[in-house]
Amino acid sequence: MTALRGVGEVLAEKLARLGVFTVQDLLFLLPLRYEDRTRIVPIGSLQAGARAVIEAEVELTEAVFRGRRQLLCRVTDRSGYLTLRFFHFTATQQAGLARGVHLRCYGEVRRGSLGLEIVHPEYRVLKGQATEGLPEALTPIYPSTEGVQQSRLRRLVELAFESLGEDGPRELLPRAALDALQLPSLRTALNYMHYPPTDASLAQLAAGRHPAQRRLAFEELLAHQLSLRQLRDEIRRDPAPKLAGDGTMIKRVLSALPFKLTAAQLRAHEQIAADLRLEKPMLRLVQGDVGCGKTVVAALAAAQAIEAGYQVAVMAPTELLAEQHLRNFHGWFSSVRVKPLLLTGKLQGRKRAAALDAVAGAQARLVIGTHALFQEGVRFKRLALVVVDEQHRFGVHQRMQLRQKGALEGRYPHQLIMTATPIPRTLAMTAYADLDIAVIDELPPGRTPVQTVAMPDKRRDEVVLRIHEACLQQRQAYWVCPAIEDTEDLPYKAAEELSAQLTAALPDLTVGLIHGRLPAAQKETMMQRFQAGKVDLLVATTVIEVGVDVPNASLMVIENAERMGLAQLHQLRGRVGRGKHASSCVLLYHPPLSQMARERLQVLRETNDGFEVARRDLELRGPGELLGTRQTGLAQLRVADLLRDADLLPRVQQGAELMVQAHAENIRPLIDRWVTHGGRYGKIG
Ligand code: ADP
Ligand code: MG
């Protein structure tokens, strides 16, 4: 930046805060909005609320005291009078606004005590009769940062255009890709964005639908797509252990299962099995709605690795879930005499040391745990497969870290990532372009859809009756109270109170309590008791949000549902409807409901399909929140908006293909322009 005339270290630093590091970056700092300063508006035709340029002569300027000291300057252009009002002013300024001085002002006109006025207008004294020309284009208003004025930014952008020459910055996109979408060249688009003509549609610009914006959004999405693909290619160039046993262990695990795989599970399993037989690292995402049976698919992948003589690490987002996986895997692998080992942060002392030894010596073939699996001090001897469950808590960077930690002798483990966040396919292909995707789009047979109702929390008594009824029929129930941010109480407090109330209200039932503060052993015991049917009603915080599987539970009550995200509610609801009994979910809310909250609860009442929930969530909230910012490489989109520009995504895929085939030399500069920012982007791994 300092190469630009008039830019020193201090200014460069301020600009860096806007993401501007190079002269080229300045051109990609796009205006937030525009103002029309191309015409001088007669005072007589001004209307309150408008922003306008006026030219007028000063009649009278006086400092007055009206509650506070201020400067009032009365100006006229013969069509009418207007007051300029300043609350901050200097003596020099006051002197400069003497009677007879000609001014050009810009500002928002409002109705004041003295008629129309502008508070703190931008203004310039016009020297003599030689009026300066008005701008020919709309005036851009840039995102501002402290200490850099708009006029300064505008001047800098002008200088940047000059210094980059007639056709700079370089066009990196293939003409064919742009033509197909009827999008303008880069220079044309940038020119338009910084200097839109007076007849530009401000509404279209504000909506982000102008071809100039779409051109830039397209370029940005393409850059991210290529960056993720490159990452993926790099990863796949490395060798990985080839997991090609004779299949007996897989067969035995399969035949020990109490059910038959669904067609969708089988398909995912086969895709994974084929990946694992190759000598390059698998990076596969298994996407499937809650309850579709992802865990068993992961277990089969684990069997393939163990059979080939390697170790497997299964990473769950919570201890509770790790414990559940332990129980499941224990059952599934008992026929092949593989004993899973649990490794979480809670494991300490001698037990921990023994576990670490077993991992380091490869006696432990199947290791299940939380992120503690990849902390300092954990060394695998023959790790070949990492399974990451419920990956919405793990992002691109974590994936890379895992890979590094799991590397042994230059070989990298395969990665299998399982998620219940069902995002639309085109979005997935963009957000997870570094992964292959397998979709499980079918639930095991015999499930009945969950009936969902919403009711105000004053009808709590009815809900208690319902629970009583269900439990008398040997069903079980959950009652979830989520963390409420703006109360003093910690979430487990609310859960404790609620469980006390419910214990009192339901004396003939066994009420259990589980929350994050309980020691791991206690949580595990409680889950086991619930699973074994010894607890009728489980009061819980959202620790049970992901993955917990108790098929006999048929009623889910969620407190303060209006405060939770759709995806989270859908996850929670997915805890029921897993067995043969008809299940229901009661969303308790605290009135009054906002319009948005009402619509969100409505979505859950209308559909049980996670993909549909995700689609509606996307409409209501936008993709950033749906995906979580950490998990994709798309966290910092500058121009594009995944929802607004969703229609571009298929073209982005094609464009990326075309670039790889025919314009490979432009890929690096493109990624640099939008993603890595000349290396300033957080280093991966
Ligand atoms: P999720 O995909 O949400 O992780 P789980 O793997 O926890 O789902 O499976 C949900 C439940 O469905 C478990 O009780 C599991 O044993 C059961 N299950 C999985 N696959 C099948 C199947 N093919 N037929 C019947 N039940 C199945
Ligand atoms: Mg699961």
XYZ file of C-alpha atoms and ligand atoms in Angstrom:
713
model
C 0.000 0.000 0.000
C 2.783 2.411 0.852
C 3.799 2.372 -2.827
C 0.786 4.579 -3.446
C 1.324 8.326 -3.361
C 0.433 9.815 0.016
C 0.100 6.533 1.855
C 2.376 6.144 4.848
C 2.702 3.452 7.464
C -0.069 4.847 9.648
C -2.639 5.002 6.874
C -1.539 1.608 5.568
C -2.247 0.129 8.946
C -5.701 1.670 9.078
C -6.459 0.315 5.630
C -5.274 -3.115 6.662
C -8.137 -3.112 9.125
C -10.476 -2.950 6.127
C -8.712 -5.900 4.552
C -6.813 -3.654 2.183
C -3.171 -4.696 1.945
C -2.323 -4.002 -1.672
C -3.226 -1.411 -4.271
C -5.333 -4.035 -6.007
C -7.221 -4.732 -2.753
C -8.425 -1.129 -2.785
C -10.436 -1.835 -5.906
C -12.048 -4.804 -4.213
C -13.121 -2.657 -1.300
C -16.631 -2.179 -2.564
C -18.949 0.657 -1.599
C -21.701 -0.063 0.880
C -24.036 2.337 -0.854
C -24.110 5.321 -3.185
C -25.187 8.915 -3.095
C -26.367 11.009 -5.975
C -24.273 14.162 -6.019
C -24.469 14.680 -9.740
C -27.212 17.307 -9.691
C -27.732 20.510 -7.810
C -31.199 20.582 -6.312
C -32.984 23.925 -5.908
C -33.744 24.549 -2.233
C -37.351 25.244 -3.138
C -37.838 21.673 -4.308
C -36.052 19.939 -1.400
C -37.983 17.445 0.644
C -37.314 16.284 4.172
C -35.498 12.950 4.219
C -33.697 13.435 0.911
C -29.927 13.617 0.560
C -29.026 16.327 -1.864
C -26.425 18.734 -3.188
C -27.361 22.401 -3.018
C -25.555 25.577 -4.014
C -26.420 28.678 -2.078
C -25.238 31.978 -0.693
C -24.812 32.669 3.008
C -27.232 35.243 4.390
C -26.513 35.050 8.067
C -24.283 33.018 10.369
C -24.556 33.196 14.130
C -23.522 31.158 17.136
C -26.515 30.712 19.421
C -27.362 28.829 22.565
C -30.402 26.563 22.251
C -29.942 24.012 24.996
C -26.383 23.776 23.757
C -24.057 25.983 21.825
C -24.438 25.738 18.090
C -23.765 27.527 14.852
C -26.684 28.357 12.594
C -26.018 29.392 9.025
C -28.906 30.590 6.905
C -28.414 30.157 3.161
C -30.528 30.887 0.086
C -30.453 30.135 -3.619
C -33.438 32.370 -4.421
C -35.743 29.352 -4.727
C -35.878 29.097 -0.932
C -34.103 29.198 2.410
C -32.263 26.500 4.306
C -30.470 26.326 7.656
C -27.128 24.617 8.142
C -26.712 23.568 11.755
C -23.364 22.753 13.394
C -22.911 21.514 16.934
C -19.161 21.340 16.649
C -17.440 24.245 14.990
C -14.359 26.423 15.211
C -14.040 30.186 15.124
C -12.283 29.934 11.755
C -15.172 27.937 10.424
C -17.625 30.516 11.669
C -15.623 33.333 10.054
C -15.465 31.387 6.769
C -19.252 31.290 6.585
C -19.646 35.041 6.331
C -22.546 36.715 4.529
C -22.237 36.550 0.744
C -20.020 33.459 0.637
C -21.046 30.843 -1.978
C -21.284 27.266 -0.783
C -21.873 23.838 -2.177
C -23.333 21.554 0.470
C -24.283 17.944 0.699
C -26.287 16.271 3.394
C -29.567 14.875 4.554
C -32.370 17.382 4.633
C -34.687 17.325 7.602
C -37.409 19.431 9.070
C -36.138 21.546 11.967
C -37.449 24.318 14.172
C -36.546 26.912 11.526
C -37.865 25.039 8.487
C -35.718 22.714 6.374
C -32.174 22.213 7.590
C -29.078 20.081 7.201
C -27.140 19.122 10.301
C -23.386 18.999 9.783
C -23.439 19.120 5.994
C -20.338 18.368 3.992
C -19.647 21.720 2.382
C -17.133 23.557 0.287
C -16.743 27.277 -0.285
C -16.991 28.073 -3.985
C -14.385 30.580 -5.111
C -15.766 33.371 -7.329
C -18.056 32.422 -10.173
C -15.994 29.490 -11.479
C -18.128 26.668 -10.183
C -16.343 23.368 -10.005
C -17.763 20.498 -12.020
C -20.074 18.056 -10.324
C -19.127 14.365 -10.292
C -20.454 12.491 -13.315
C -21.063 9.255 -11.435
C -22.824 8.395 -8.226
C -20.656 8.905 -5.164
C -19.560 5.685 -3.442
C -19.720 5.356 0.332
C -17.134 2.856 1.519
C -17.026 0.815 4.675
C -15.320 3.217 7.014
C -12.607 2.775 9.516
C -11.588 5.182 12.191
C -9.363 7.930 10.941
C -9.880 7.415 7.231
C -12.394 9.783 5.731
C -14.656 8.933 2.824
C -13.104 11.637 0.681
C -9.696 10.093 1.393
C -10.874 6.636 0.450
C -12.416 7.944 -2.756
C -9.156 9.625 -3.688
C -7.200 6.458 -2.918
C -9.463 4.384 -5.117
C -8.939 6.880 -7.935
C -5.182 6.613 -7.477
C -5.395 2.832 -7.417
C -7.243 2.810 -10.739
C -4.612 5.138 -12.204
C -1.670 3.164 -10.928
C -3.016 -0.133 -12.197
C -3.399 1.289 -15.700
C -6.022 0.980 -18.408
C -6.852 -2.676 -18.053
C -5.710 -3.491 -14.535
C -6.374 -5.450 -12.398
C -5.778 -8.505 -14.507
C -8.723 -10.396 -15.907
C -8.341 -13.960 -14.688
C -11.607 -15.552 -15.731
C -12.141 -17.346 -19.036
C -14.200 -15.317 -21.478
C -16.409 -18.336 -22.168
C -17.451 -18.614 -18.511
C -18.387 -14.934 -18.396
C -20.214 -15.015 -21.704
C -22.293 -17.968 -20.599
C -23.576 -15.900 -17.716
C -23.574 -12.626 -19.667
C -21.311 -11.045 -17.119
C -19.001 -8.089 -17.760
C -15.205 -8.045 -17.666
C -13.482 -7.388 -14.348
C -12.469 -3.846 -15.220
C -15.973 -2.987 -16.376
C -17.465 -4.474 -13.232
C -15.080 -2.656 -10.903
C -15.548 0.626 -12.713
C -19.253 0.272 -12.385
C -19.099 -0.581 -8.712
C -16.947 2.411 -7.838
C -18.514 4.867 -10.278
C -22.026 3.827 -11.200
C -23.695 6.117 -13.755
C -26.453 8.434 -12.587
C -29.132 6.232 -14.093
C -27.922 3.108 -12.233
C -30.596 1.223 -10.383
C -29.773 1.761 -6.749
C -32.376 -0.804 -5.781
C -30.672 -3.456 -7.894
C -27.292 -2.555 -6.456
C -28.615 -2.618 -2.916
C -30.045 -6.082 -3.562
C -26.712 -7.271 -4.899
C -28.239 -8.349 -8.196
C -26.448 -6.070 -10.620
C -24.352 -7.923 -13.247
C -21.262 -6.074 -12.018
C -21.799 -7.472 -8.522
C -22.645 -10.907 -9.810
C -19.500 -10.889 -11.857
C -17.451 -10.229 -8.712
C -19.427 -12.708 -6.632
C -18.867 -15.315 -9.312
C -15.153 -14.640 -9.316
C -14.994 -14.857 -5.543
C -16.919 -18.126 -5.357
C -14.757 -19.538 -8.111
C -11.622 -18.569 -6.212
C -12.843 -20.337 -3.075
C -13.899 -23.355 -5.049
C -10.484 -23.616 -6.669
C -8.746 -23.094 -3.367
C -10.606 -25.932 -1.693
C -10.022 -28.166 -4.701
C -6.354 -27.403 -4.603
C -6.240 -28.315 -0.956
C -7.941 -31.539 -1.803
C -5.563 -32.315 -4.649
C -2.580 -31.660 -2.429
C -3.948 -34.004 0.160
C -4.620 -36.684 -2.390
C -1.131 -36.539 -3.752
C 0.132 -37.876 -0.429
C 0.176 -41.596 0.114
C -2.153 -43.332 2.541
C -2.256 -46.866 3.839
C -4.099 -49.196 1.513
C -6.812 -50.950 3.495
C -7.454 -54.098 1.534
C -8.091 -57.073 3.762
C -10.123 -60.079 2.734
C -13.378 -58.667 4.094
C -14.036 -61.294 6.738
C -14.097 -58.857 9.636
C -16.562 -56.610 7.840
C -18.748 -59.614 7.082
C -18.714 -60.755 10.682
C -19.547 -57.334 12.049
C -22.349 -57.095 9.508
C -23.820 -60.458 10.391
C -23.710 -59.640 14.102
C -25.891 -56.554 13.578
C -29.465 -56.866 14.808
C -30.730 -55.271 11.580
C -30.127 -55.156 7.833
C -28.455 -52.100 6.342
C -30.715 -49.823 4.346
C -29.942 -49.428 0.652
C -28.589 -45.946 1.352
C -26.294 -47.210 4.110
C -25.053 -49.946 1.847
C -24.289 -47.452 -0.884
C -22.335 -45.208 1.483
C -20.506 -48.218 2.862
C -19.485 -49.347 -0.605
C -18.253 -45.912 -1.587
C -16.161 -45.734 1.548
C -14.832 -49.257 1.161
C -13.677 -48.450 -2.360
C -11.960 -45.242 -1.158
C -10.114 -47.103 1.557
C -8.715 -49.649 -0.838
C -6.838 -46.893 -2.656
C -3.416 -45.694 -1.694
C -4.487 -42.076 -1.360
C -6.178 -40.528 1.638
C -9.931 -40.657 1.622
C -11.631 -37.407 2.571
C -15.273 -38.237 2.657
C -18.260 -36.623 4.222
C -21.244 -38.794 5.071
C -24.286 -36.625 5.164
C -27.558 -37.938 6.464
C -30.473 -36.848 8.565
C -30.531 -37.596 12.285
C -31.294 -41.220 12.915
C -30.443 -42.482 9.439
C -27.754 -44.734 10.888
C -24.386 -43.174 10.153
C -22.607 -44.783 13.086
C -22.801 -48.299 11.760
C -21.421 -47.166 8.422
C -18.443 -45.739 10.284
C -18.090 -49.006 12.186
C -17.771 -50.917 8.923
C -15.032 -48.554 7.764
C -13.309 -49.144 11.088
C -13.546 -52.908 10.560
C -11.863 -52.533 7.194
C -8.929 -50.666 8.719
C -8.545 -53.004 11.673
C -8.729 -56.018 9.442
C -5.853 -54.613 7.412
C -3.807 -54.393 10.609
C -4.192 -50.704 11.388
C -5.633 -48.470 14.098
C -8.781 -46.362 13.955
C -9.629 -43.218 15.900
C -13.277 -42.230 16.319
C -13.722 -38.672 17.470
C -17.031 -37.507 18.935
C -17.959 -33.919 19.806
C -18.926 -34.704 23.411
C -17.923 -37.199 26.080
C -21.474 -38.401 26.263
C -21.457 -39.309 22.621
C -18.030 -40.885 22.857
C -19.395 -43.099 25.618
C -22.381 -44.052 23.524
C -20.150 -44.939 20.600
C -18.058 -47.008 22.957
C -21.101 -49.040 23.960
C -22.229 -49.489 20.346
C -18.838 -50.418 18.981
C -18.304 -52.703 21.907
C -21.384 -54.669 20.941
C -20.701 -54.646 17.209
C -17.063 -55.715 17.526
C -17.430 -58.307 20.245
C -17.871 -61.060 17.670
C -14.441 -60.240 16.213
C -12.840 -59.757 19.622
C -11.825 -56.142 19.084
C -12.217 -54.154 22.265
C -12.659 -50.404 21.835
C -10.665 -48.121 24.110
C -12.115 -44.873 25.452
C -9.799 -41.877 25.582
C -11.248 -38.588 26.787
C -9.924 -35.619 28.703
C -11.403 -37.037 31.883
C -9.161 -40.084 31.784
C -6.276 -39.296 34.124
C -3.368 -40.748 36.031
C -2.336 -44.380 35.707
C -5.355 -45.284 33.591
C -4.475 -42.581 31.145
C -0.864 -43.655 30.986
C -1.943 -47.225 30.323
C -4.326 -46.092 27.590
C -1.642 -43.975 25.958
C 0.712 -46.948 25.998
C -1.871 -49.141 24.333
C -2.366 -46.487 21.645
C 1.350 -45.989 21.126
C 1.974 -49.717 20.969
C -0.997 -50.338 18.634
C -2.504 -52.911 20.999
C -5.536 -50.628 21.009
C -6.926 -50.971 17.510
C -10.124 -49.025 17.972
C -9.805 -45.824 19.979
C -12.889 -43.745 20.726
C -12.803 -40.317 22.295
C -13.268 -36.597 22.057
C -10.847 -34.042 20.627
C -8.557 -35.213 23.460
C -7.602 -37.947 21.010
C -5.393 -35.516 19.222
C -3.853 -33.662 22.100
C -0.219 -33.575 22.957
C 1.108 -36.837 24.206
C -1.212 -39.061 22.210
C 0.812 -41.055 19.686
C -0.677 -43.587 17.383
C 1.541 -46.291 15.994
C -0.495 -47.440 13.011
C -3.334 -44.978 12.558
C -5.049 -45.435 9.205
C -8.515 -44.004 9.661
C -9.934 -41.063 11.555
C -13.704 -40.904 11.950
C -15.054 -37.497 12.910
C -18.644 -37.606 14.092
C -21.030 -34.661 13.865
C -18.493 -32.501 12.165
C -20.320 -29.187 12.419
C -17.865 -28.483 15.188
C -14.830 -29.214 13.057
C -13.717 -26.971 10.226
C -11.316 -27.126 7.314
C -8.468 -26.176 9.589
C -9.234 -28.860 12.125
C -9.414 -31.382 9.316
C -5.939 -30.363 8.260
C -4.629 -30.562 11.788
C -5.994 -34.021 12.246
C -4.272 -35.083 9.131
C -0.916 -33.775 10.308
C -1.190 -35.360 13.716
C -2.176 -38.688 12.283
C 0.684 -38.820 9.805
C 3.193 -41.571 10.183
C 6.215 -42.162 8.014
C 4.841 -39.869 5.339
C 1.516 -41.683 5.158
C -1.645 -39.875 6.022
C -4.753 -41.404 7.566
C -8.048 -41.592 5.738
C -10.742 -39.285 7.058
C -14.418 -40.036 7.360
C -16.585 -37.170 8.510
C -20.195 -37.637 9.501
C -22.697 -34.842 9.647
C -26.393 -34.465 10.180
C -26.367 -30.867 8.973
C -28.152 -31.501 5.720
C -27.360 -28.733 3.330
C -28.550 -28.521 -0.252
C -26.308 -30.253 -2.724
C -24.998 -27.276 -4.662
C -24.174 -25.528 -1.430
C -22.423 -28.616 -0.118
C -20.346 -28.866 -3.259
C -19.158 -25.338 -2.746
C -18.737 -25.355 0.995
C -17.119 -28.781 1.120
C -15.313 -28.769 -2.194
C -12.357 -30.398 -0.486
C -14.433 -33.471 0.375
C -16.235 -36.270 -1.426
C -19.795 -36.594 -0.260
C -21.870 -39.689 0.405
C -25.518 -39.115 1.190
C -27.700 -41.414 3.289
C -31.133 -40.286 2.181
C -33.237 -42.970 3.786
C -34.258 -43.811 7.339
C -34.283 -47.375 8.662
C -37.676 -49.019 8.086
C -40.475 -48.871 10.615
C -39.978 -45.348 11.852
C -43.053 -43.198 12.250
C -42.662 -39.482 11.665
C -42.451 -37.380 14.821
C -45.559 -35.286 15.522
C -44.457 -31.784 16.422
C -46.549 -29.237 18.314
C -45.720 -25.800 19.671
C -47.369 -24.441 22.811
C -46.905 -21.584 25.246
C -45.076 -22.569 28.425
C -48.100 -21.777 30.578
C -49.557 -25.050 29.318
C -46.768 -26.945 31.023
C -49.227 -28.921 33.159
C -50.727 -30.556 30.094
C -47.269 -31.590 29.013
C -46.608 -33.148 32.404
C -49.793 -35.189 32.001
C -48.678 -36.330 28.593
C -45.383 -37.492 29.966
C -47.143 -39.376 32.697
C -49.317 -41.134 30.170
C -46.430 -42.076 27.895
C -44.315 -43.401 30.740
C -47.160 -45.494 32.088
C -47.132 -47.180 28.672
C -43.452 -47.997 29.199
C -42.264 -45.210 26.936
C -39.589 -42.716 27.980
C -39.244 -38.984 27.593
C -36.691 -36.176 27.418
C -37.177 -32.679 28.725
C -34.506 -30.329 27.437
C -33.804 -26.905 28.820
C -31.285 -25.051 26.734
C -28.818 -22.472 27.918
C -30.396 -19.047 28.120
C -27.785 -16.438 27.536
C -29.312 -13.378 29.094
C -30.161 -14.833 32.471
C -27.868 -14.979 35.440
C -28.545 -18.631 35.969
C -26.217 -21.187 34.521
C -27.981 -23.656 32.269
C -27.471 -26.580 34.623
C -29.226 -24.591 37.375
C -32.361 -24.372 35.276
C -32.140 -28.085 34.591
C -31.684 -28.841 38.291
C -34.711 -26.763 39.233
C -36.828 -28.271 36.521
C -35.908 -31.791 37.522
C -36.849 -31.024 41.131
C -40.225 -29.673 39.991
C -40.901 -32.624 37.759
C -39.856 -35.099 40.407
C -42.444 -33.523 42.697
C -45.105 -33.449 39.985
C -44.513 -37.049 38.897
C -43.983 -38.995 42.126
C -44.581 -42.389 40.536
C -41.947 -41.883 37.821
C -38.175 -41.929 37.966
C -36.788 -38.590 36.878
C -33.124 -38.359 35.924
C -30.940 -35.328 35.368
C -27.986 -34.863 33.082
C -25.936 -31.775 32.335
C -22.459 -30.785 31.326
C -21.238 -30.097 34.850
C -21.681 -33.646 36.054
C -18.610 -35.872 36.249
C -18.215 -38.129 33.231
C -18.845 -41.287 35.216
C -22.101 -39.933 36.557
C -23.230 -38.861 33.101
C -22.425 -42.265 31.738
C -24.289 -44.055 34.501
C -27.305 -41.854 33.944
C -27.276 -42.497 30.196
C -26.948 -46.213 30.812
C -29.879 -46.178 33.217
C -31.947 -44.232 30.730
C -30.965 -46.568 27.949
C -31.866 -49.574 30.106
C -35.289 -48.080 30.800
C -34.623 -47.509 34.490
C -35.208 -43.784 34.181
C -38.538 -42.650 32.742
C -37.935 -38.983 32.207
C -34.549 -37.491 31.525
C -34.161 -33.784 32.194
C -31.181 -32.486 30.266
C -29.344 -29.498 28.973
C -28.359 -29.560 25.331
C -25.537 -32.012 26.099
C -27.823 -34.574 24.525
C -28.155 -32.531 21.376
C -26.100 -34.701 19.110
C -26.194 -38.364 18.564
C -27.773 -39.794 21.703
C -29.722 -42.869 20.733
C -32.437 -44.418 22.918
C -35.089 -45.958 20.651
C -37.652 -46.415 23.427
C -37.851 -42.667 24.059
C -40.918 -41.326 22.316
C -41.544 -37.893 23.760
C -39.299 -34.867 23.546
C -40.120 -31.616 25.308
C -37.996 -28.582 24.521
C -38.117 -25.483 26.698
C -37.556 -22.029 25.246
C -37.711 -23.465 21.776
C -38.177 -19.966 20.367
C -34.600 -19.134 21.275
C -32.983 -22.015 19.497
C -31.853 -22.462 15.935
C -33.807 -24.677 13.600
C -30.937 -27.050 13.022
C -30.468 -27.544 16.737
C -34.174 -28.124 17.304
C -34.233 -30.635 14.503
C -31.257 -32.428 16.053
C -32.979 -32.557 19.415
C -36.197 -33.779 17.892
C -34.163 -36.487 16.168
C -33.613 -38.074 19.601
C -37.154 -39.467 19.373
C -38.885 -41.319 16.566
C -36.125 -43.923 16.560
C -38.162 -46.910 17.621
C -41.398 -48.496 16.507
C -43.626 -46.222 18.599
C -45.250 -43.065 17.330
C -43.298 -40.188 18.840
C -43.956 -36.560 19.497
C -42.063 -33.412 20.152
C -43.458 -30.511 22.170
C -41.885 -27.130 21.573
C -42.571 -24.945 24.578
C -42.187 -21.257 24.019
C -42.450 -18.169 26.117
C -44.872 -15.663 24.555
C -44.947 -13.266 22.858
C -43.381 -14.794 19.785
C -41.678 -12.631 17.201
C -42.745 -13.099 13.593
C -39.442 -14.817 12.858
C -39.741 -17.186 15.827
C -43.281 -18.052 14.806
C -42.149 -18.920 11.291
C -39.291 -21.051 12.572
C -41.484 -23.106 14.867
C -43.922 -23.442 12.002
C -41.217 -25.012 9.834
C -40.662 -27.747 12.404
C -44.354 -28.439 12.695
C -44.629 -28.761 8.941
C -41.731 -31.047 8.156
C -39.600 -33.838 9.590
C -37.187 -33.817 6.707
C -33.803 -32.424 7.678
C -33.082 -31.232 4.161
C -36.308 -29.276 4.067
C -35.591 -27.841 7.519
C -32.169 -26.790 6.289
C -33.602 -25.228 3.159
C -36.080 -23.182 5.159
C -33.425 -22.291 7.693
C -31.310 -21.030 4.844
C -34.151 -18.813 3.682
C -34.794 -17.468 7.139
C -31.266 -16.997 8.358
C -28.777 -17.228 5.524
C -26.005 -19.754 5.019
C -23.396 -18.287 7.327
C -25.284 -19.321 10.394
C -26.471 -22.581 8.982
C -22.986 -23.741 8.211
C -21.374 -22.136 11.186
C -18.532 -19.893 10.209
C -15.760 -22.177 11.274
C -16.468 -25.223 9.297
C -16.111 -24.077 5.739
C -13.419 -22.364 3.817
C -16.037 -19.809 2.895
C -16.109 -17.949 6.159
C -14.953 -14.623 4.811
C -16.902 -14.009 1.645
C -16.515 -10.378 0.679
C -18.937 -9.928 -2.185
C -20.765 -13.192 -2.687
C -23.622 -14.422 -0.587
C -24.268 -18.145 -0.752
C -28.000 -17.729 -0.520
C -28.444 -14.758 -2.811
C -26.004 -16.125 -5.366
C -27.052 -19.753 -5.064
C -28.019 -19.817 -8.727
C -24.387 -19.159 -9.646
C -23.095 -22.240 -7.850
C -23.546 -24.791 -10.657
C -21.743 -22.366 -12.974
C -18.990 -22.017 -10.419
C -18.417 -25.765 -10.597
C -18.224 -25.616 -14.383
C -16.027 -22.546 -14.283
C -13.617 -24.278 -11.935
C -13.448 -27.239 -14.296
C -12.713 -24.946 -17.217
C -9.990 -23.124 -15.310
C -8.292 -26.381 -14.373
C -8.471 -27.672 -17.959
C -7.552 -24.606 -19.916
C -6.407 -21.730 -17.714
C -4.405 -23.333 -14.949
C -1.919 -20.452 -14.869
C -4.620 -18.091 -13.594
C -5.624 -20.230 -10.648
C -2.915 -19.166 -8.221
C -3.379 -15.414 -8.779
C -7.141 -15.833 -8.460
C -6.876 -17.652 -5.130
C -4.397 -15.092 -3.976
C -6.694 -12.232 -4.889
C -9.716 -13.562 -3.008
C -8.685 -16.188 -0.505
C -5.117 -16.096 0.642
C -4.716 -12.363 0.289
C -1.054 -12.579 -0.539
C -0.431 -15.107 2.227
C -2.155 -13.178 4.993
C -4.891 -15.763 5.341
C -4.402 -17.979 8.392
C -2.000 -20.730 7.445
C -3.578 -24.110 7.250
C -2.376 -26.924 9.452
P -27.260 -41.069 13.204
O -27.175 -41.147 11.719
O -28.173 -39.978 13.657
O -25.901 -41.011 13.851
P -27.384 -43.599 14.508
O -26.190 -44.150 13.845
O -27.276 -43.195 15.915
O -27.981 -42.407 13.661
O -28.565 -44.659 14.330
C -29.837 -44.433 14.860
C -30.478 -45.732 15.300
O -30.841 -46.509 14.197
C -29.580 -46.615 16.137
O -30.346 -47.195 17.157
C -29.115 -47.681 15.167
O -28.774 -48.866 15.833
C -30.332 -47.842 14.328
N -30.079 -48.326 12.979
C -29.052 -47.980 12.179
N -29.169 -48.571 10.980
C -30.296 -49.305 11.023
C -30.951 -50.148 10.087
N -30.477 -50.350 8.869
N -32.113 -50.726 10.475
C -32.606 -50.531 11.698
N -32.047 -49.760 12.631
C -30.893 -49.143 12.307
Mg -24.836 -39.891 15.088
